[in-house]
Amino acid sequence: MQVAFPYPVKVRTSIPLLSGLRFTPFTNIDGESFAKPALNGFWRLDLGLLAIDMQGQLALSAFVTQMEAASATCVVPICVQWLPNDETGRMLRASRAAPDFTFDHIGWDGDPFDGYTLSAAASHRDSFIDVTKPALSQIWPGHYISLGDQLYQVTAVSAIGESETEIRLSVMPNIRGDHDVDDVVIVDQLRLNCRMEIGDQIGSGIDVVKAANISLVEAF
């Protein structure tokens, strides 16, 4: 069951944490401990949410209830403080998560920035992608990107052949699935398909603004 992200709930904090890249350490016959590596990294996402008015509080309460279902998933918008530059060299602005006239999150208010595209096909388990970008745009290690509904963090950036528009991005975790040449690399409408681990339900109270903390884990 695909659940809509609640609108007009506000995101107060959004903290993605990459987990699952190491197994429990093992000890060899000399008593030395080693961490066993894994390639199955996944995101945990801690959200702090605020519901200010009646519509927001009803939407948040319904969202937590729906996400308790065993099969429930939600494409969650990922909020970040810094975005890459656009084709004019100015920092991109994140799009609104939904138009004002909706009751549900039905997508973003506008299309994602299409200046970043794959210049070579990306395969499952790849640790880097080759990207075409505008000459005046720049992406730095620490920025996040999305391919489809999966989230990645950029860990290194290098120019290909000293080009102003062709770059290679090292990312974590490794790429999920296969992606074709010219697929858009999303840099401003970041998203992640998640399941809920635990979420605070809101109820009746004298607080004008209701707050909830929700822990989510990446869904596959």
PDB file of C-alpha atoms in Angstrom:
ATOM      1  CA  MET A   1       0.000   0.000   0.000  1.00  0.00           C
ATOM      2  CA  GLN A   2       1.438   3.343  -1.089  1.00  0.00           C
ATOM      3  CA  VAL A   3       0.652   6.101   1.422  1.00  0.00           C
ATOM      4  CA  ALA A   4       0.662   9.805   0.563  1.00  0.00           C
ATOM      5  CA  PHE A   5       2.982  12.049   2.571  1.00  0.00           C
ATOM      6  CA  PRO A   6       0.718  14.243   4.750  1.00  0.00           C
ATOM      7  CA  TYR A   7       0.087  17.773   3.535  1.00  0.00           C
ATOM      8  CA  PRO A   8       0.300  20.487   4.961  1.00  0.00           C
ATOM      9  CA  VAL A   9       2.476  18.921   7.694  1.00  0.00           C
ATOM     10  CA  LYS A  10       5.775  20.794   8.120  1.00  0.00           C
ATOM     11  CA  VAL A  11       9.157  19.054   8.333  1.00  0.00           C
ATOM     12  CA  ARG A  12      11.095  20.457  11.303  1.00  0.00           C
ATOM     13  CA  THR A  13      14.105  18.129  11.089  1.00  0.00           C
ATOM     14  CA  SER A  14      15.169  15.548   8.519  1.00  0.00           C
ATOM     15  CA  ILE A  15      18.173  13.357   9.362  1.00  0.00           C
ATOM     16  CA  PRO A  16      19.137  10.538   6.949  1.00  0.00           C
ATOM     17  CA  LEU A  17      21.565   7.972   8.347  1.00  0.00           C
ATOM     18  CA  LEU A  18      23.217   5.285   6.214  1.00  0.00           C
ATOM     19  CA  SER A  19      23.250   1.903   7.964  1.00  0.00           C
ATOM     20  CA  GLY A  20      23.970  -1.732   7.144  1.00  0.00           C
ATOM     21  CA  LEU A  21      27.424  -1.345   5.567  1.00  0.00           C
ATOM     22  CA  ARG A  22      29.131  -3.501   8.187  1.00  0.00           C
ATOM     23  CA  PHE A  23      28.146  -6.675   9.979  1.00  0.00           C
ATOM     24  CA  THR A  24      28.774  -7.361  13.656  1.00  0.00           C
ATOM     25  CA  PRO A  25      32.565  -7.451  14.188  1.00  0.00           C
ATOM     26  CA  PHE A  26      34.117 -10.896  14.422  1.00  0.00           C
ATOM     27  CA  THR A  27      37.196 -11.944  16.407  1.00  0.00           C
ATOM     28  CA  ASN A  28      39.944 -14.058  14.857  1.00  0.00           C
ATOM     29  CA  ILE A  29      42.044 -16.695  16.630  1.00  0.00           C
ATOM     30  CA  ASP A  30      44.530 -14.001  17.714  1.00  0.00           C
ATOM     31  CA  GLY A  31      41.799 -12.098  19.547  1.00  0.00           C
ATOM     32  CA  GLU A  32      41.725  -9.267  16.983  1.00  0.00           C
ATOM     33  CA  SER A  33      38.363  -7.758  16.051  1.00  0.00           C
ATOM     34  CA  PHE A  34      37.425  -6.946  12.463  1.00  0.00           C
ATOM     35  CA  ALA A  35      34.299  -5.390  10.978  1.00  0.00           C
ATOM     36  CA  LYS A  36      32.802  -7.548   8.228  1.00  0.00           C
ATOM     37  CA  PRO A  37      31.885  -5.327   5.250  1.00  0.00           C
ATOM     38  CA  ALA A  38      28.518  -5.504   3.519  1.00  0.00           C
ATOM     39  CA  LEU A  39      27.127  -4.046   0.295  1.00  0.00           C
ATOM     40  CA  ASN A  40      23.551  -3.897   1.526  1.00  0.00           C
ATOM     41  CA  GLY A  41      23.513  -0.387   2.953  1.00  0.00           C
ATOM     42  CA  PHE A  42      20.137   1.195   3.586  1.00  0.00           C
ATOM     43  CA  TRP A  43      18.865   4.538   4.846  1.00  0.00           C
ATOM     44  CA  ARG A  44      17.252   5.260   8.157  1.00  0.00           C
ATOM     45  CA  LEU A  45      15.382   8.549   8.273  1.00  0.00           C
ATOM     46  CA  ASP A  46      14.385  10.407  11.424  1.00  0.00           C
ATOM     47  CA  LEU A  47      11.750  13.064  10.803  1.00  0.00           C
ATOM     48  CA  GLY A  48      10.531  15.735  13.189  1.00  0.00           C
ATOM     49  CA  LEU A  49       7.114  16.873  11.983  1.00  0.00           C
ATOM     50  CA  LEU A  50       4.872  19.795  12.963  1.00  0.00           C
ATOM     51  CA  ALA A  51       1.125  20.027  12.392  1.00  0.00           C
ATOM     52  CA  ILE A  52      -0.023  23.622  12.803  1.00  0.00           C
ATOM     53  CA  ASP A  53      -3.710  23.699  11.866  1.00  0.00           C
ATOM     54  CA  MET A  54      -6.674  21.321  11.789  1.00  0.00           C
ATOM     55  CA  GLN A  55      -5.912  20.008   8.314  1.00  0.00           C
ATOM     56  CA  GLY A  56      -2.287  19.317   9.194  1.00  0.00           C
ATOM     57  CA  GLN A  57      -3.153  17.536  12.447  1.00  0.00           C
ATOM     58  CA  LEU A  58      -5.781  15.353  10.786  1.00  0.00           C
ATOM     59  CA  ALA A  59      -3.396  14.508   7.952  1.00  0.00           C
ATOM     60  CA  LEU A  60      -0.546  13.639  10.335  1.00  0.00           C
ATOM     61  CA  SER A  61      -2.746  11.441  12.514  1.00  0.00           C
ATOM     62  CA  ALA A  62      -4.073   9.565   9.480  1.00  0.00           C
ATOM     63  CA  PHE A  63      -0.554   9.171   8.088  1.00  0.00           C
ATOM     64  CA  VAL A  64       0.795   7.514  11.251  1.00  0.00           C
ATOM     65  CA  THR A  65      -2.201   5.164  11.334  1.00  0.00           C
ATOM     66  CA  GLN A  66      -1.813   4.184   7.668  1.00  0.00           C
ATOM     67  CA  MET A  67       1.926   3.587   7.993  1.00  0.00           C
ATOM     68  CA  GLU A  68       1.330   1.026  10.747  1.00  0.00           C
ATOM     69  CA  ALA A  69       0.149  -1.407   8.051  1.00  0.00           C
ATOM     70  CA  ALA A  70       2.708  -4.109   7.296  1.00  0.00           C
ATOM     71  CA  SER A  71       2.828  -3.336   3.567  1.00  0.00           C
ATOM     72  CA  ALA A  72       2.649   0.459   3.794  1.00  0.00           C
ATOM     73  CA  THR A  73       5.328   2.519   2.040  1.00  0.00           C
ATOM     74  CA  CYS A  74       5.647   6.252   1.405  1.00  0.00           C
ATOM     75  CA  VAL A  75       7.833   8.333  -0.900  1.00  0.00           C
ATOM     76  CA  VAL A  76       9.112  10.860   1.626  1.00  0.00           C
ATOM     77  CA  PRO A  77      10.500  14.248   0.550  1.00  0.00           C
ATOM     78  CA  ILE A  78      14.031  14.684   1.905  1.00  0.00           C
ATOM     79  CA  CYS A  79      14.747  18.182   3.220  1.00  0.00           C
ATOM     80  CA  VAL A  80      18.330  19.470   3.060  1.00  0.00           C
ATOM     81  CA  GLN A  81      19.905  22.816   3.880  1.00  0.00           C
ATOM     82  CA  TRP A  82      22.086  23.186   0.781  1.00  0.00           C
ATOM     83  CA  LEU A  83      21.408  22.447  -2.891  1.00  0.00           C
ATOM     84  CA  PRO A  84      23.648  22.585  -5.990  1.00  0.00           C
ATOM     85  CA  ASN A  85      23.734  25.616  -8.278  1.00  0.00           C
ATOM     86  CA  ASP A  86      21.448  25.933 -11.289  1.00  0.00           C
ATOM     87  CA  GLU A  87      22.428  26.768 -14.872  1.00  0.00           C
ATOM     88  CA  THR A  88      22.908  30.448 -13.921  1.00  0.00           C
ATOM     89  CA  GLY A  89      25.278  29.686 -11.034  1.00  0.00           C
ATOM     90  CA  ARG A  90      22.696  30.453  -8.343  1.00  0.00           C
ATOM     91  CA  MET A  91      21.696  27.925  -5.712  1.00  0.00           C
ATOM     92  CA  LEU A  92      18.594  25.934  -6.550  1.00  0.00           C
ATOM     93  CA  ARG A  93      15.506  26.370  -4.412  1.00  0.00           C
ATOM     94  CA  ALA A  94      13.648  23.295  -3.233  1.00  0.00           C
ATOM     95  CA  SER A  95      10.204  22.887  -4.770  1.00  0.00           C
ATOM     96  CA  ARG A  96       7.110  22.855  -2.612  1.00  0.00           C
ATOM     97  CA  ALA A  97       6.073  19.346  -1.673  1.00  0.00           C
ATOM     98  CA  ALA A  98       2.494  19.813  -2.864  1.00  0.00           C
ATOM     99  CA  PRO A  99       0.203  22.504  -4.295  1.00  0.00           C
ATOM    100  CA  ASP A 100      -1.848  24.500  -1.783  1.00  0.00           C
ATOM    101  CA  PHE A 101      -5.205  23.201  -2.980  1.00  0.00           C
ATOM    102  CA  THR A 102      -4.677  19.498  -2.220  1.00  0.00           C
ATOM    103  CA  PHE A 103      -5.584  17.410   0.800  1.00  0.00           C
ATOM    104  CA  ASP A 104      -2.817  14.897   0.091  1.00  0.00           C
ATOM    105  CA  HIS A 105       0.761  14.897  -1.063  1.00  0.00           C
ATOM    106  CA  ILE A 106       0.337  14.115  -4.774  1.00  0.00           C
ATOM    107  CA  GLY A 107       3.807  15.050  -5.942  1.00  0.00           C
ATOM    108  CA  TRP A 108       5.847  18.209  -6.107  1.00  0.00           C
ATOM    109  CA  ASP A 109       4.584  21.612  -7.188  1.00  0.00           C
ATOM    110  CA  GLY A 110       6.504  21.638 -10.463  1.00  0.00           C
ATOM    111  CA  ASP A 111       9.005  19.418 -12.230  1.00  0.00           C
ATOM    112  CA  PRO A 112      12.504  18.700 -10.897  1.00  0.00           C
ATOM    113  CA  PHE A 113      15.524  20.574 -12.237  1.00  0.00           C
ATOM    114  CA  ASP A 114      16.607  18.655 -15.338  1.00  0.00           C
ATOM    115  CA  GLY A 115      20.115  20.069 -15.693  1.00  0.00           C
ATOM    116  CA  TYR A 116      21.767  16.922 -14.285  1.00  0.00           C
ATOM    117  CA  THR A 117      21.449  13.790 -16.454  1.00  0.00           C
ATOM    118  CA  LEU A 118      23.313  10.507 -16.728  1.00  0.00           C
ATOM    119  CA  SER A 119      25.937  10.619 -19.474  1.00  0.00           C
ATOM    120  CA  ALA A 120      26.499   6.853 -19.189  1.00  0.00           C
ATOM    121  CA  ALA A 121      24.210   4.062 -18.094  1.00  0.00           C
ATOM    122  CA  ALA A 122      24.391   3.202 -14.386  1.00  0.00           C
ATOM    123  CA  SER A 123      24.256  -0.427 -13.304  1.00  0.00           C
ATOM    124  CA  HIS A 124      23.243  -2.127 -10.097  1.00  0.00           C
ATOM    125  CA  ARG A 125      26.007  -1.983  -7.436  1.00  0.00           C
ATOM    126  CA  ASP A 126      27.973   0.790  -9.199  1.00  0.00           C
ATOM    127  CA  SER A 127      29.783   3.067  -6.761  1.00  0.00           C
ATOM    128  CA  PHE A 128      29.855   6.073  -9.112  1.00  0.00           C
ATOM    129  CA  ILE A 129      27.846   7.671 -11.912  1.00  0.00           C
ATOM    130  CA  ASP A 130      28.877   9.828 -14.873  1.00  0.00           C
ATOM    131  CA  VAL A 131      26.777  12.975 -15.149  1.00  0.00           C
ATOM    132  CA  THR A 132      26.278  15.848 -17.574  1.00  0.00           C
ATOM    133  CA  LYS A 133      25.632  19.196 -15.869  1.00  0.00           C
ATOM    134  CA  PRO A 134      25.363  22.898 -16.814  1.00  0.00           C
ATOM    135  CA  ALA A 135      28.728  24.669 -17.044  1.00  0.00           C
ATOM    136  CA  LEU A 136      27.868  27.165 -14.274  1.00  0.00           C
ATOM    137  CA  SER A 137      26.380  24.552 -11.971  1.00  0.00           C
ATOM    138  CA  GLN A 138      28.388  22.759  -9.320  1.00  0.00           C
ATOM    139  CA  ILE A 139      27.706  19.867  -6.980  1.00  0.00           C
ATOM    140  CA  TRP A 140      29.912  19.178  -3.945  1.00  0.00           C
ATOM    141  CA  PRO A 141      30.661  16.169  -1.735  1.00  0.00           C
ATOM    142  CA  GLY A 142      27.959  16.136   0.923  1.00  0.00           C
ATOM    143  CA  HIS A 143      25.099  16.971  -1.426  1.00  0.00           C
ATOM    144  CA  TYR A 144      22.326  14.417  -1.870  1.00  0.00           C
ATOM    145  CA  ILE A 145      20.821  13.150  -5.132  1.00  0.00           C
ATOM    146  CA  SER A 146      17.950  10.854  -6.058  1.00  0.00           C
ATOM    147  CA  LEU A 147      17.628   8.355  -8.889  1.00  0.00           C
ATOM    148  CA  GLY A 148      14.018   7.318  -9.073  1.00  0.00           C
ATOM    149  CA  ASP A 149      12.770   7.000  -5.493  1.00  0.00           C
ATOM    150  CA  GLN A 150      16.182   6.072  -4.060  1.00  0.00           C
ATOM    151  CA  LEU A 151      18.493   8.437  -2.188  1.00  0.00           C
ATOM    152  CA  TYR A 152      22.289   8.737  -2.454  1.00  0.00           C
ATOM    153  CA  GLN A 153      24.901  11.024  -0.939  1.00  0.00           C
ATOM    154  CA  VAL A 154      27.755  12.370  -3.037  1.00  0.00           C
ATOM    155  CA  THR A 155      31.128  11.541  -1.470  1.00  0.00           C
ATOM    156  CA  ALA A 156      33.523  12.728  -4.225  1.00  0.00           C
ATOM    157  CA  VAL A 157      33.330  14.784  -7.422  1.00  0.00           C
ATOM    158  CA  SER A 158      35.832  14.804 -10.305  1.00  0.00           C
ATOM    159  CA  ALA A 159      35.792  16.287 -13.810  1.00  0.00           C
ATOM    160  CA  ILE A 160      35.976  13.886 -16.748  1.00  0.00           C
ATOM    161  CA  GLY A 161      38.754  14.939 -19.113  1.00  0.00           C
ATOM    162  CA  GLU A 162      38.856  18.415 -17.533  1.00  0.00           C
ATOM    163  CA  SER A 163      35.387  19.065 -18.950  1.00  0.00           C
ATOM    164  CA  GLU A 164      33.189  21.839 -17.537  1.00  0.00           C
ATOM    165  CA  THR A 165      30.028  19.793 -18.045  1.00  0.00           C
ATOM    166  CA  GLU A 166      31.040  16.126 -17.637  1.00  0.00           C
ATOM    167  CA  ILE A 167      31.674  14.924 -14.079  1.00  0.00           C
ATOM    168  CA  ARG A 168      31.914  11.683 -12.143  1.00  0.00           C
ATOM    169  CA  LEU A 169      30.109  11.427  -8.820  1.00  0.00           C
ATOM    170  CA  SER A 170      31.086   8.837  -6.236  1.00  0.00           C
ATOM    171  CA  VAL A 171      28.001   7.987  -4.190  1.00  0.00           C
ATOM    172  CA  MET A 172      26.911   5.953  -1.196  1.00  0.00           C
ATOM    173  CA  PRO A 173      25.204   3.551  -0.961  1.00  0.00           C
ATOM    174  CA  ASN A 174      25.887   1.670  -4.194  1.00  0.00           C
ATOM    175  CA  ILE A 175      23.411   2.243  -7.038  1.00  0.00           C
ATOM    176  CA  ARG A 176      20.110   0.369  -6.824  1.00  0.00           C
ATOM    177  CA  GLY A 177      18.946  -1.179 -10.083  1.00  0.00           C
ATOM    178  CA  ASP A 178      19.824  -0.037 -13.600  1.00  0.00           C
ATOM    179  CA  HIS A 179      19.412   3.446 -15.054  1.00  0.00           C
ATOM    180  CA  ASP A 180      19.640   4.563 -18.678  1.00  0.00           C
ATOM    181  CA  VAL A 181      21.601   7.328 -20.370  1.00  0.00           C
ATOM    182  CA  ASP A 182      19.849  10.731 -20.111  1.00  0.00           C
ATOM    183  CA  ASP A 183      17.864   9.745 -17.006  1.00  0.00           C
ATOM    184  CA  VAL A 184      17.449  12.819 -14.808  1.00  0.00           C
ATOM    185  CA  VAL A 185      19.597  12.912 -11.681  1.00  0.00           C
ATOM    186  CA  ILE A 186      17.327  14.684  -9.189  1.00  0.00           C
ATOM    187  CA  VAL A 187      19.155  17.277  -7.110  1.00  0.00           C
ATOM    188  CA  ASP A 188      16.320  19.527  -5.870  1.00  0.00           C
ATOM    189  CA  GLN A 189      13.315  17.254  -5.223  1.00  0.00           C
ATOM    190  CA  LEU A 190      15.063  14.626  -3.125  1.00  0.00           C
ATOM    191  CA  ARG A 191      12.975  11.630  -2.176  1.00  0.00           C
ATOM    192  CA  LEU A 192      13.180   8.178  -0.599  1.00  0.00           C
ATOM    193  CA  ASN A 193      10.727   5.289  -0.562  1.00  0.00           C
ATOM    194  CA  CYS A 194      10.311   4.280   3.102  1.00  0.00           C
ATOM    195  CA  ARG A 195       8.532   2.088   5.614  1.00  0.00           C
ATOM    196  CA  MET A 196       7.802   3.313   9.134  1.00  0.00           C
ATOM    197  CA  GLU A 197       9.592   1.711  12.070  1.00  0.00           C
ATOM    198  CA  ILE A 198       7.924   3.779  14.795  1.00  0.00           C
ATOM    199  CA  GLY A 199       5.904   6.965  14.795  1.00  0.00           C
ATOM    200  CA  ASP A 200       4.370   9.243  17.435  1.00  0.00           C
ATOM    201  CA  GLN A 201       0.618   9.467  17.232  1.00  0.00           C
ATOM    202  CA  ILE A 202      -0.955  12.798  18.132  1.00  0.00           C
ATOM    203  CA  GLY A 203      -4.194  13.135  20.047  1.00  0.00           C
ATOM    204  CA  SER A 204      -6.306  15.704  21.819  1.00  0.00           C
ATOM    205  CA  GLY A 205      -4.442  18.327  23.822  1.00  0.00           C
ATOM    206  CA  ILE A 206      -4.193  22.022  24.575  1.00  0.00           C
ATOM    207  CA  ASP A 207      -1.147  22.498  22.330  1.00  0.00           C
ATOM    208  CA  VAL A 208      -1.949  24.642  19.331  1.00  0.00           C
ATOM    209  CA  VAL A 209       0.905  23.059  17.352  1.00  0.00           C
ATOM    210  CA  LYS A 210       1.262  19.267  17.517  1.00  0.00           C
ATOM    211  CA  ALA A 211       4.681  17.663  17.030  1.00  0.00           C
ATOM    212  CA  ALA A 212       5.594  14.097  16.155  1.00  0.00           C
ATOM    213  CA  ASN A 213       8.822  12.183  15.620  1.00  0.00           C
ATOM    214  CA  ILE A 214       8.813   9.406  13.043  1.00  0.00           C
ATOM    215  CA  SER A 215      11.544   6.852  12.310  1.00  0.00           C
ATOM    216  CA  LEU A 216      11.559   5.381   8.821  1.00  0.00           C
ATOM    217  CA  VAL A 217      13.678   2.800   7.025  1.00  0.00           C
ATOM    218  CA  GLU A 218      14.334   2.512   3.291  1.00  0.00           C
ATOM    219  CA  ALA A 219      11.909   0.221   1.450  1.00  0.00           C
ATOM    220  CA  PHE A 220      13.027  -2.075  -1.377  1.00  0.00           C
TER     221      PHE A 220
END
